[in-house]
Structure formats: C-alpha cells, structure tokens
Coordinates of N, CA, C and O in Angstrom, one line a residue:
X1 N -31.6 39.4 -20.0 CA -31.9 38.0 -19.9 C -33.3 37.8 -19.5 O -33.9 38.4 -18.6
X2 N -33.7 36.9 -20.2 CA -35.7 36.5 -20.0 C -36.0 35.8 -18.4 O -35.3 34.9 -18.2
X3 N -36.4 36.0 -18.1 CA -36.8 35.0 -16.5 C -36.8 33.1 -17.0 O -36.3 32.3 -16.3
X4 N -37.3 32.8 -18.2 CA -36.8 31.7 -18.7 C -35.1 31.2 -18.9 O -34.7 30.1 -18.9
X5 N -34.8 31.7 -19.1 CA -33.0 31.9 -19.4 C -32.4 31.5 -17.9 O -31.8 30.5 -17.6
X6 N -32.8 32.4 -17.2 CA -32.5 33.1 -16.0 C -32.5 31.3 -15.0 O -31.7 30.8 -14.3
X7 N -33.8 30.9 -15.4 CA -34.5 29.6 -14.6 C -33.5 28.6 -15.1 O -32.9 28.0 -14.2
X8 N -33.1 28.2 -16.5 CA -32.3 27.6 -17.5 C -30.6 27.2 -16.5 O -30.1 26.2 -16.0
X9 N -30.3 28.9 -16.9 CA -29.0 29.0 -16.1 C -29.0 28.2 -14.8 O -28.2 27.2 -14.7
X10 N -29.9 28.5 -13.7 CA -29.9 28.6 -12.6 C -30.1 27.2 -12.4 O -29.7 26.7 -11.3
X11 N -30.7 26.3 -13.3 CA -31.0 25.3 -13.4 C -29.3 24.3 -14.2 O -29.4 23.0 -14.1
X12 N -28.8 24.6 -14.5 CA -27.5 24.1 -15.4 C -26.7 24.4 -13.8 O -26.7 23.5 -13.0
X13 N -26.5 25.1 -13.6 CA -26.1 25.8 -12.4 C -25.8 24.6 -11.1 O -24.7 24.1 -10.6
X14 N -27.0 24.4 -10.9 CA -27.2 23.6 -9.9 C -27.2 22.2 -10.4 O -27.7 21.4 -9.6
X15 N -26.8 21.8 -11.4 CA -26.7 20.5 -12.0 C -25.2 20.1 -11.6 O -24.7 19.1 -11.0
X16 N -24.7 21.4 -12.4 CA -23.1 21.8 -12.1 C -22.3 21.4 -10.6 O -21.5 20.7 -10.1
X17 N -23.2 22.1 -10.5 CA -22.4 22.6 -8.6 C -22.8 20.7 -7.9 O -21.8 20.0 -7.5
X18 N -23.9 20.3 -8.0 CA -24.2 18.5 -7.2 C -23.4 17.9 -8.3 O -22.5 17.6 -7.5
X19 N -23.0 17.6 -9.4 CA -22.1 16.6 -10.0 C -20.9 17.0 -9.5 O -20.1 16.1 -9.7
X20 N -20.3 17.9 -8.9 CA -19.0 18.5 -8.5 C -19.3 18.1 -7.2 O -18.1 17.7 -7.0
X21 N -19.9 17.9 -6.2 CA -19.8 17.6 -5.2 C -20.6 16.0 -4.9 O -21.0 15.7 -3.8
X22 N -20.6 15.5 -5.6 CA -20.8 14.3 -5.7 C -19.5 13.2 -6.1 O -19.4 12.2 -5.5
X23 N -18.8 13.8 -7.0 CA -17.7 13.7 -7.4 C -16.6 13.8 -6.3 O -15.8 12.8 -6.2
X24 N -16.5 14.9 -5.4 CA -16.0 15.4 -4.7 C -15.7 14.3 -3.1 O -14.9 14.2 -2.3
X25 N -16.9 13.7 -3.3 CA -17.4 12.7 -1.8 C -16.8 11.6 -2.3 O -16.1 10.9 -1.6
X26 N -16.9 11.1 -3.9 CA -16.4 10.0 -4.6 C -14.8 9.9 -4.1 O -14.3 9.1 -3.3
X27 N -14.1 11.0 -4.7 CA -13.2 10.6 -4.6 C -12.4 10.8 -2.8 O -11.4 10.2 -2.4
X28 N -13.0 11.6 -2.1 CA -12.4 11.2 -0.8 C -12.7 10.1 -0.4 O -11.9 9.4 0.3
X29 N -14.0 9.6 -0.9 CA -14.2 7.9 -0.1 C -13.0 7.1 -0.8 O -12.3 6.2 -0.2
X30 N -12.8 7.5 -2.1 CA -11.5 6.7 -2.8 C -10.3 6.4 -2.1 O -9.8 5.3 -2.0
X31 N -10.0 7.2 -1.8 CA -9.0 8.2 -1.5 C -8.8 7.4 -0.1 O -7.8 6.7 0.1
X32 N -9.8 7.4 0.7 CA -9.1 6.7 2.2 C -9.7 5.2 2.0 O -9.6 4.6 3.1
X33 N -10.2 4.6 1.2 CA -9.9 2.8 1.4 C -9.2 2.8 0.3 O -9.3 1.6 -0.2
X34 N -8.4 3.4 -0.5 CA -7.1 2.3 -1.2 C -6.3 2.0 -0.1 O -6.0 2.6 1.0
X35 N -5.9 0.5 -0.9 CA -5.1 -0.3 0.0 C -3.8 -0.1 -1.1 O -3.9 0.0 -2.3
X36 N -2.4 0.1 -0.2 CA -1.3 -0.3 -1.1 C -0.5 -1.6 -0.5 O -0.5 -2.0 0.6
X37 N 0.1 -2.0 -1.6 CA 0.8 -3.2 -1.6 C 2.0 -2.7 -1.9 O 2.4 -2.1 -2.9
X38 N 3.0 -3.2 -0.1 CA 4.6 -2.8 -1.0 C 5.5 -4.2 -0.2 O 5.2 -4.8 0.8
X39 N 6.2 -4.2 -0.8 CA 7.3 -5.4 -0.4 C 8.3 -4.9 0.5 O 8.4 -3.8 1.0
X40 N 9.0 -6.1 0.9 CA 10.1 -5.7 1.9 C 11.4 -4.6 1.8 O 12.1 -4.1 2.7
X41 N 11.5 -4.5 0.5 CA 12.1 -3.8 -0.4 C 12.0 -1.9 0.0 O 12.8 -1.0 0.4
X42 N 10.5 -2.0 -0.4 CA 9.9 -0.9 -0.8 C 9.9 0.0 1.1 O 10.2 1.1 1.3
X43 N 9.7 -0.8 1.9 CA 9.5 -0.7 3.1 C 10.9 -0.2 3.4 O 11.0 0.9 3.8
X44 N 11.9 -0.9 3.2 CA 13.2 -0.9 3.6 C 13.9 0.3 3.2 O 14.8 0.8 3.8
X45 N 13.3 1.1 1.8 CA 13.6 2.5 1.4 C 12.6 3.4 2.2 O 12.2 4.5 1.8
X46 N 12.1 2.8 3.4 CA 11.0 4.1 3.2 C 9.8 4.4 2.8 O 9.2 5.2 3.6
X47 N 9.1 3.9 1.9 CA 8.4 4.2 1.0 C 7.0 3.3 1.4 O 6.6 2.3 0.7
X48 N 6.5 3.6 2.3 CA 5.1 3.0 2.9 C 4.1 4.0 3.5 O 4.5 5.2 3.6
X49 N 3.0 3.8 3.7 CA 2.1 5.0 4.1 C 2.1 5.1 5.6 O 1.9 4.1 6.4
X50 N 2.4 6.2 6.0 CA 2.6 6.4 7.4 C 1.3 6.7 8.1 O 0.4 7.4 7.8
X51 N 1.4 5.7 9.3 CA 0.2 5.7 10.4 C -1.4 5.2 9.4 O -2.5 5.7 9.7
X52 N -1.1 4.4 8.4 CA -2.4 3.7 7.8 C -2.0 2.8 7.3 O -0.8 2.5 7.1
X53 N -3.4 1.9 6.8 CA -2.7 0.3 7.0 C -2.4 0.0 5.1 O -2.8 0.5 4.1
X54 N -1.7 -0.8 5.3 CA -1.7 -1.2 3.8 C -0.8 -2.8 3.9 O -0.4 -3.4 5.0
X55 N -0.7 -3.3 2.3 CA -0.8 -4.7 2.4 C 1.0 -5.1 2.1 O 1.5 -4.4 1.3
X56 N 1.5 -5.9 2.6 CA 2.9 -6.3 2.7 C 2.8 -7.9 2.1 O 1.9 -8.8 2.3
X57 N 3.9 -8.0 1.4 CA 3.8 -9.3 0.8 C 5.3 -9.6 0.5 O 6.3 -8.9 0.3
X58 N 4.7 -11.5 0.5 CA 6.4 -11.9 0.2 C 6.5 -13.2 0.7 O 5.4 -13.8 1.0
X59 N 7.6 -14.0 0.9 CA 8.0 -15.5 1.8 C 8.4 -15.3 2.9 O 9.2 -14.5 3.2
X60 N 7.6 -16.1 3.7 CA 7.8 -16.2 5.1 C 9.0 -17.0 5.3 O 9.1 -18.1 4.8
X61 N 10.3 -16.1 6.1 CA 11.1 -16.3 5.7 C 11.8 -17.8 6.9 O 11.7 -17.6 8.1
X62 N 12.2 -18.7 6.4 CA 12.4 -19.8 7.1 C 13.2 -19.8 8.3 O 14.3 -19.3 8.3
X63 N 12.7 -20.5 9.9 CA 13.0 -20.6 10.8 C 12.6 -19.0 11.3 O 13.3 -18.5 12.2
X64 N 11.5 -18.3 10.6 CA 11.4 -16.8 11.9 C 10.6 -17.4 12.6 O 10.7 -17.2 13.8
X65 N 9.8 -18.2 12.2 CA 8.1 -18.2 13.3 C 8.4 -18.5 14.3 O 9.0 -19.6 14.6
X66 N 7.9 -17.3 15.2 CA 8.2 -18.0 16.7 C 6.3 -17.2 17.2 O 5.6 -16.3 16.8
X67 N 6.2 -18.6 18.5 CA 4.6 -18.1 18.8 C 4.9 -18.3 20.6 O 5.5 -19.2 21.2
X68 N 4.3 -17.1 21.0 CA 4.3 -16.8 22.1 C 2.9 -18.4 23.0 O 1.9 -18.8 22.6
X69 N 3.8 -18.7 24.3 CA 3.1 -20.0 24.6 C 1.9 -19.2 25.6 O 0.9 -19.8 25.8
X70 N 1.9 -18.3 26.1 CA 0.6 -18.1 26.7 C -0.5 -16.9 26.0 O -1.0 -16.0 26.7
X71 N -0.9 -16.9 24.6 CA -1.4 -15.8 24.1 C -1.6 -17.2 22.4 O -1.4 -18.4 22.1
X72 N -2.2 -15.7 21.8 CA -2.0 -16.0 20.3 C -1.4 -15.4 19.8 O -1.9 -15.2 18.7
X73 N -0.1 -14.8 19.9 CA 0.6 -13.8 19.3 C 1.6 -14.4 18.3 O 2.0 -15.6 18.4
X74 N 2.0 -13.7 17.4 CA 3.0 -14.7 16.7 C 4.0 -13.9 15.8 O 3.4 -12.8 15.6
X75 N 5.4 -14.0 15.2 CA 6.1 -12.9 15.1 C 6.9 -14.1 13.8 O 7.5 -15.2 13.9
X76 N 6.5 -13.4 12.8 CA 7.8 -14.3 11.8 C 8.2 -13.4 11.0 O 7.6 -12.3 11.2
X77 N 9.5 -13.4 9.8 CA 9.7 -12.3 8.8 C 9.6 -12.3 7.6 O 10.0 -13.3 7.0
X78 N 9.0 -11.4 6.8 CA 8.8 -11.6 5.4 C 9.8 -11.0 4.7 O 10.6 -10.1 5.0
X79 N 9.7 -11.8 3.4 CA 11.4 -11.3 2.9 C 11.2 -11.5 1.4 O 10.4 -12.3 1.1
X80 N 11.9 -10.9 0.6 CA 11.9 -10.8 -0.9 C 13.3 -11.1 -1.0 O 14.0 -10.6 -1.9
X81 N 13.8 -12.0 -0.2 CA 15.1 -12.3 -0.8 C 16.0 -11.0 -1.3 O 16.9 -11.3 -2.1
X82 N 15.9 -9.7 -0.8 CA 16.8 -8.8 -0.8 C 17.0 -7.8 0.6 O 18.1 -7.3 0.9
X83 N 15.7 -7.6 1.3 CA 14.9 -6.9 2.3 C 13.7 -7.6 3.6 O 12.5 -7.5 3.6
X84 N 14.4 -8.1 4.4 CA 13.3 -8.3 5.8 C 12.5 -7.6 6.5 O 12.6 -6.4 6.7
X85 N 11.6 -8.1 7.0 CA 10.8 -7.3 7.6 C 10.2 -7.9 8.8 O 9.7 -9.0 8.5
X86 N 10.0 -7.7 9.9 CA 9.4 -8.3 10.9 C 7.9 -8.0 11.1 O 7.6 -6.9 11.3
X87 N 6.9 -9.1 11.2 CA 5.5 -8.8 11.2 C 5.0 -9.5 12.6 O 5.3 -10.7 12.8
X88 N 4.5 -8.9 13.3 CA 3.9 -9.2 14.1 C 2.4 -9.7 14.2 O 1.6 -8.7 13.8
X89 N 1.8 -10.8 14.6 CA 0.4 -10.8 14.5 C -1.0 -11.3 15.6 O -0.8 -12.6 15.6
X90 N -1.7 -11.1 16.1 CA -2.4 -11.6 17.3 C -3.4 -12.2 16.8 O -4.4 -11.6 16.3
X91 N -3.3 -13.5 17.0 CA -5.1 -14.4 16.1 C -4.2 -15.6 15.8 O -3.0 -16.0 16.0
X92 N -5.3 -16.1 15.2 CA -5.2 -18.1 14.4 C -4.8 -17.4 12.7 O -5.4 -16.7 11.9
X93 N -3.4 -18.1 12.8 CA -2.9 -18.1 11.3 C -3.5 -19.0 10.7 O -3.8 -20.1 11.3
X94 N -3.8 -18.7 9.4 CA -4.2 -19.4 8.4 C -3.6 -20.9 8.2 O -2.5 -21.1 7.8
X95 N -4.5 -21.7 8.5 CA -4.3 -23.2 7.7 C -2.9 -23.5 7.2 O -1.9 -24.2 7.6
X96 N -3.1 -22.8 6.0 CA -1.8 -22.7 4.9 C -0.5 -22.1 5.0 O 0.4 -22.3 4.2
X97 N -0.3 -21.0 6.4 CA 0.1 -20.9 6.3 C 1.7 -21.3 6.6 O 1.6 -21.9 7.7
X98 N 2.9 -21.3 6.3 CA 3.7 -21.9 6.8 C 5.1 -21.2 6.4 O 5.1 -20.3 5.5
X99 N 6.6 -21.6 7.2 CA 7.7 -20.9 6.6 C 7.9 -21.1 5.1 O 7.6 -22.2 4.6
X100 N 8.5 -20.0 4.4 CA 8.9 -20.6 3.1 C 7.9 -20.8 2.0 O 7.9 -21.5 0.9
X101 N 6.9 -19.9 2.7 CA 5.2 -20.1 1.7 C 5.2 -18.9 1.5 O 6.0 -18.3 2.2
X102 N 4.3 -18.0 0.5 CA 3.8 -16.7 -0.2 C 3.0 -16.5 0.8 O 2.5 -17.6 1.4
X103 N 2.7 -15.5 1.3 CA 1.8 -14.6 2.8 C 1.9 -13.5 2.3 O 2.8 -13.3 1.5
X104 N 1.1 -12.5 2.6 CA 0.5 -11.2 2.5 C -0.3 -10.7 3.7 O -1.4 -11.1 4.0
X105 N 0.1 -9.9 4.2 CA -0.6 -9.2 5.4 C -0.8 -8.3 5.4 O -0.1 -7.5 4.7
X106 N -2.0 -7.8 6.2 CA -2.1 -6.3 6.5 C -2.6 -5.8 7.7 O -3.5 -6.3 8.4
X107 N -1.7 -4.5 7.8 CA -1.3 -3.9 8.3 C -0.7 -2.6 8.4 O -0.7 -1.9 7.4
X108 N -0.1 -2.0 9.8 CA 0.4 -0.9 9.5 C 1.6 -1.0 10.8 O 1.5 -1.7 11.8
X109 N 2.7 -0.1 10.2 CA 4.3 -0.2 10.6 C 4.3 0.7 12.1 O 4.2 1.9 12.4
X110 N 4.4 -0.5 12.8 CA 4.9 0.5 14.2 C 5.8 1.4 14.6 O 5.7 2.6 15.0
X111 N 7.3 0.5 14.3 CA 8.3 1.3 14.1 C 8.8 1.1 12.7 O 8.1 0.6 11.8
X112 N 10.4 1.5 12.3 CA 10.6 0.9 11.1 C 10.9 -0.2 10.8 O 11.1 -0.3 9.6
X113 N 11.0 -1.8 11.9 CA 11.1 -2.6 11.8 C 10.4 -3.3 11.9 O 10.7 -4.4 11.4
X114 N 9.2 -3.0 12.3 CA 8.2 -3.8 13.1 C 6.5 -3.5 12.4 O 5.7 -2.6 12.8
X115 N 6.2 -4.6 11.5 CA 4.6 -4.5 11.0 C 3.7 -5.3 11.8 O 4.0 -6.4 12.1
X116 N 2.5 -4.7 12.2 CA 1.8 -5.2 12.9 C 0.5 -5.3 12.4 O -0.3 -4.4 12.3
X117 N 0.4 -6.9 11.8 CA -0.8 -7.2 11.2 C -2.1 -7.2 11.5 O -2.2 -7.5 12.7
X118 N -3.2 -7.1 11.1 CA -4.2 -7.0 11.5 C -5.1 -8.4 10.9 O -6.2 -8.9 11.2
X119 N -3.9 -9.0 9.6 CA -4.7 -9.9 8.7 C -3.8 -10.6 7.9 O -3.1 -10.2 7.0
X120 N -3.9 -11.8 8.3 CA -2.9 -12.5 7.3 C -3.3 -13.3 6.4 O -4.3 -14.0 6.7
X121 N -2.9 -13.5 5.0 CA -3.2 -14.5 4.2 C -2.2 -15.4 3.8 O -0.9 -15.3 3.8
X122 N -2.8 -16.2 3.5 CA -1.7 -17.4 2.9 C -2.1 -18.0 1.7 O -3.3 -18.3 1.7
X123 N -1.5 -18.3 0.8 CA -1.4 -18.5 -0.6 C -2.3 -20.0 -0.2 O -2.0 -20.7 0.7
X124 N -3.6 -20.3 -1.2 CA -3.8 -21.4 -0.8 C -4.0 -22.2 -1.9 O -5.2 -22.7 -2.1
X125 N -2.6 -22.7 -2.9 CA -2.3 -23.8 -3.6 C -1.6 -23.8 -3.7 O -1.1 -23.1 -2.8
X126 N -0.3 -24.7 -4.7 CA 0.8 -25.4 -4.5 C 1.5 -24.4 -5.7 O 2.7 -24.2 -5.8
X127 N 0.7 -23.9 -6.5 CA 0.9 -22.9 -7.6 C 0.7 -21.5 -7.7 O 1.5 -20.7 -8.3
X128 N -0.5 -21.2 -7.0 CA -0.6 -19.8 -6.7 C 0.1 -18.5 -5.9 O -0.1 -18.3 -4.8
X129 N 0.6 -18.0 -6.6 CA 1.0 -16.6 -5.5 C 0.4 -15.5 -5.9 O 0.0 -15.4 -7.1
X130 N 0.1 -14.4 -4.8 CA -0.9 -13.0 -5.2 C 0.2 -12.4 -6.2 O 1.4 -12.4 -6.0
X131 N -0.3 -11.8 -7.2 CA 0.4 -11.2 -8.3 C 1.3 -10.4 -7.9 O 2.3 -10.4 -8.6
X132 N 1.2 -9.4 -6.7 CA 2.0 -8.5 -6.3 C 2.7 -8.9 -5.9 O 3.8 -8.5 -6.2
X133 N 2.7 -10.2 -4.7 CA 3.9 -10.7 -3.8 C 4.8 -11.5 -5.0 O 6.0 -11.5 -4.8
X134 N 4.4 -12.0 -6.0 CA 5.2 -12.6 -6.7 C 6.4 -11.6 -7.7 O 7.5 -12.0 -8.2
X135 N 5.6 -10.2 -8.0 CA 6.0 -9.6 -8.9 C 7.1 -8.9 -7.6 O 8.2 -8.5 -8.1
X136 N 7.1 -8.8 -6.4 CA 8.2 -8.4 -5.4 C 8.8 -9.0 -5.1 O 9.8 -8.6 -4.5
X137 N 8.7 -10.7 -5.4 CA 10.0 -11.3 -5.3 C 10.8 -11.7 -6.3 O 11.9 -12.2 -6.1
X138 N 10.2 -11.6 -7.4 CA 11.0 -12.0 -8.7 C 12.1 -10.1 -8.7 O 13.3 -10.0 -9.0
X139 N 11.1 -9.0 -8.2 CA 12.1 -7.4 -8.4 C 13.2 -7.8 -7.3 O 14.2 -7.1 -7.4
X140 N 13.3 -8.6 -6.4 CA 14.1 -9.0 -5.2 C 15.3 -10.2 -5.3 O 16.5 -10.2 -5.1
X141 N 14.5 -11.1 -5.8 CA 15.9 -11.9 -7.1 C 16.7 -11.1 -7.8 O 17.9 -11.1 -7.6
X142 N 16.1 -10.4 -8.4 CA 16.7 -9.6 -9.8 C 17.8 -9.5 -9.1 O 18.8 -10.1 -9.2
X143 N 17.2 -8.2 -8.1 CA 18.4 -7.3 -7.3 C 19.4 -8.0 -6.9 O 20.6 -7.7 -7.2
X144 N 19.0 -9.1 -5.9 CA 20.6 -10.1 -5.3 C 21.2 -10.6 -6.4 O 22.3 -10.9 -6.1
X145 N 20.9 -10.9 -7.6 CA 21.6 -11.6 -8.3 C 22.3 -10.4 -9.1 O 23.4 -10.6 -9.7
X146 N 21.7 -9.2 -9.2 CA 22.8 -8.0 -9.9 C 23.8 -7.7 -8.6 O 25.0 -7.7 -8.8
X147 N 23.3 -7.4 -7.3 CA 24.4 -7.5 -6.6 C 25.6 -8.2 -6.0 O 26.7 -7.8 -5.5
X148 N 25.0 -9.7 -6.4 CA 26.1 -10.5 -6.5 C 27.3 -10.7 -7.7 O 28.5 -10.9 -7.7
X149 N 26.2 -10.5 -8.8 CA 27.1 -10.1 -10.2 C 28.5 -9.1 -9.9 O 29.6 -9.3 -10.3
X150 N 28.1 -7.8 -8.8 CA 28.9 -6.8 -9.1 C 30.1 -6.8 -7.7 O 31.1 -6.2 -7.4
X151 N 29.4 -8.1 -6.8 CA 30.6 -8.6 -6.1 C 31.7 -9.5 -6.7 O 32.8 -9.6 -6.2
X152 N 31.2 -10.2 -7.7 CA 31.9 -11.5 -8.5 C 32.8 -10.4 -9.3 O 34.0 -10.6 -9.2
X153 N 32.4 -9.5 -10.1 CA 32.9 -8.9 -10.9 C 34.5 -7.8 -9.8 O 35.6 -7.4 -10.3
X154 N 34.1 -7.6 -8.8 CA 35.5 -7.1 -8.0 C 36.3 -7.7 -7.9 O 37.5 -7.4 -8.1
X155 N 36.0 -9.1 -7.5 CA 37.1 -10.2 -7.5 C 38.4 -10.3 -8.6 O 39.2 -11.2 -8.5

C-alpha cells in the first residue's frame, strides 16, 4: 500500500470513527429527554417509566380537587373513564384549569398510586384537547362501554 493510500484510509478512518461518535452522543441525548405520555389506563397496567418523569393525561375527575389551606399543595384525580389516578401538585394551577376539564401533567410516580407533578396544564379552549389525552379517553370509553356490553350480555 503507497503512503498516499495509507493517508486516504487513515483519513476515511477517522471520518468513520467521529460520525459514529457523534451519532452516538445524538442518540443518548435522545434517549434521556423523551418525554412519554401514558394515560390512567396505561399506568394502572404498569406500564410507565420508572423513577423518570413523563406526561399523564386525561379529565380531572369531578369533586377530587382538594387544596391544602396552609401551603400550595393540591391533590385531584385524573381519569380516562376506565382507570384513576391520583396526582399530586405544589404551585398556582393554571387559570383554566378546573374539574371535568382535559389536564396533562408531568411528572413522575411515587408510589403506584400517587403522581407527583412537577407541571400542570390545562386545555385552554372550549374545543381543544392535547391529542394524546383525547386519544386515551376516547381508548377508555371504548373499554367501559365493551365492559358494560359483556355485563348486559350475562344478564
């Protein structure tokens, strides 16, 4: 092999090796800020990322909110109409938000009951819901209404 070749290689080489490790940094930064979105559902099988935060969605479910009188603390439940969930949160809730409205929080699960928000949102129009919280409560309809089908149907 010529000392030009040699320089060639060594040069392809090292082109090689920094796009591989450039790549490499890409995807671990990837890798630790996805956020996931799971519903009350998904939570209730299990199926949430353990000890990191991710986003929960759904209707605040009517008559939870209760607010602690000497703090900002505040505790209501989110629900997909198949699966509850208790969220805990410390701060000024949003404007908008209210029981019986689309909310999204995040957070991460203390125990298996208990989410502890770091961030709440609230749907802010009369029309709007986040795509995900709506697409977990329409898979949460589904469910009660096939479950109730297959109670109607024992009768």
């Amino acid at each position: 092999m010529t000392p030009t070749r040699k320089k060639r290689l060594l040069l392809i080489l090292l082109v090689f090796v920094g796009v591989a490790i450039a790549t490499g940094i890409f995807l671990l930064a990837f890798k630790e800020n996805i956020m996931f979105f799971k519903s009350p559902t998904e939570i209730a099988a299990g199926d949430f990322p353990q000890q990191r935060s991710f986003r929960i969605g759904g209707m605040v479910k009517d008559g939870s909110l209760t607010r602690a009188e000497d703090s900002l603390k505040s505790t209501f439940v989110v629900t997909d109409h198949q699966h509850d969930v208790t969220v805990e949160y410390e701060g000024i809730l949003p404007d908008l938000f209210r029981e019986g409205q689309g909310v999204v929080a995040i957070g991460i699960m203390k125990t298996g009951e208990l989410f502890v928000a770091e961030e709440v949102l609230a749907k802010h129009d009369e029309n709007y819901m986040p795509p995900e919280a709506a697409a977990a409560l329409e898979a949460g309809k589904k469910a009660a209404a096939k479950s109730e089908d297959k109670e109607g149907a024992s009768y």
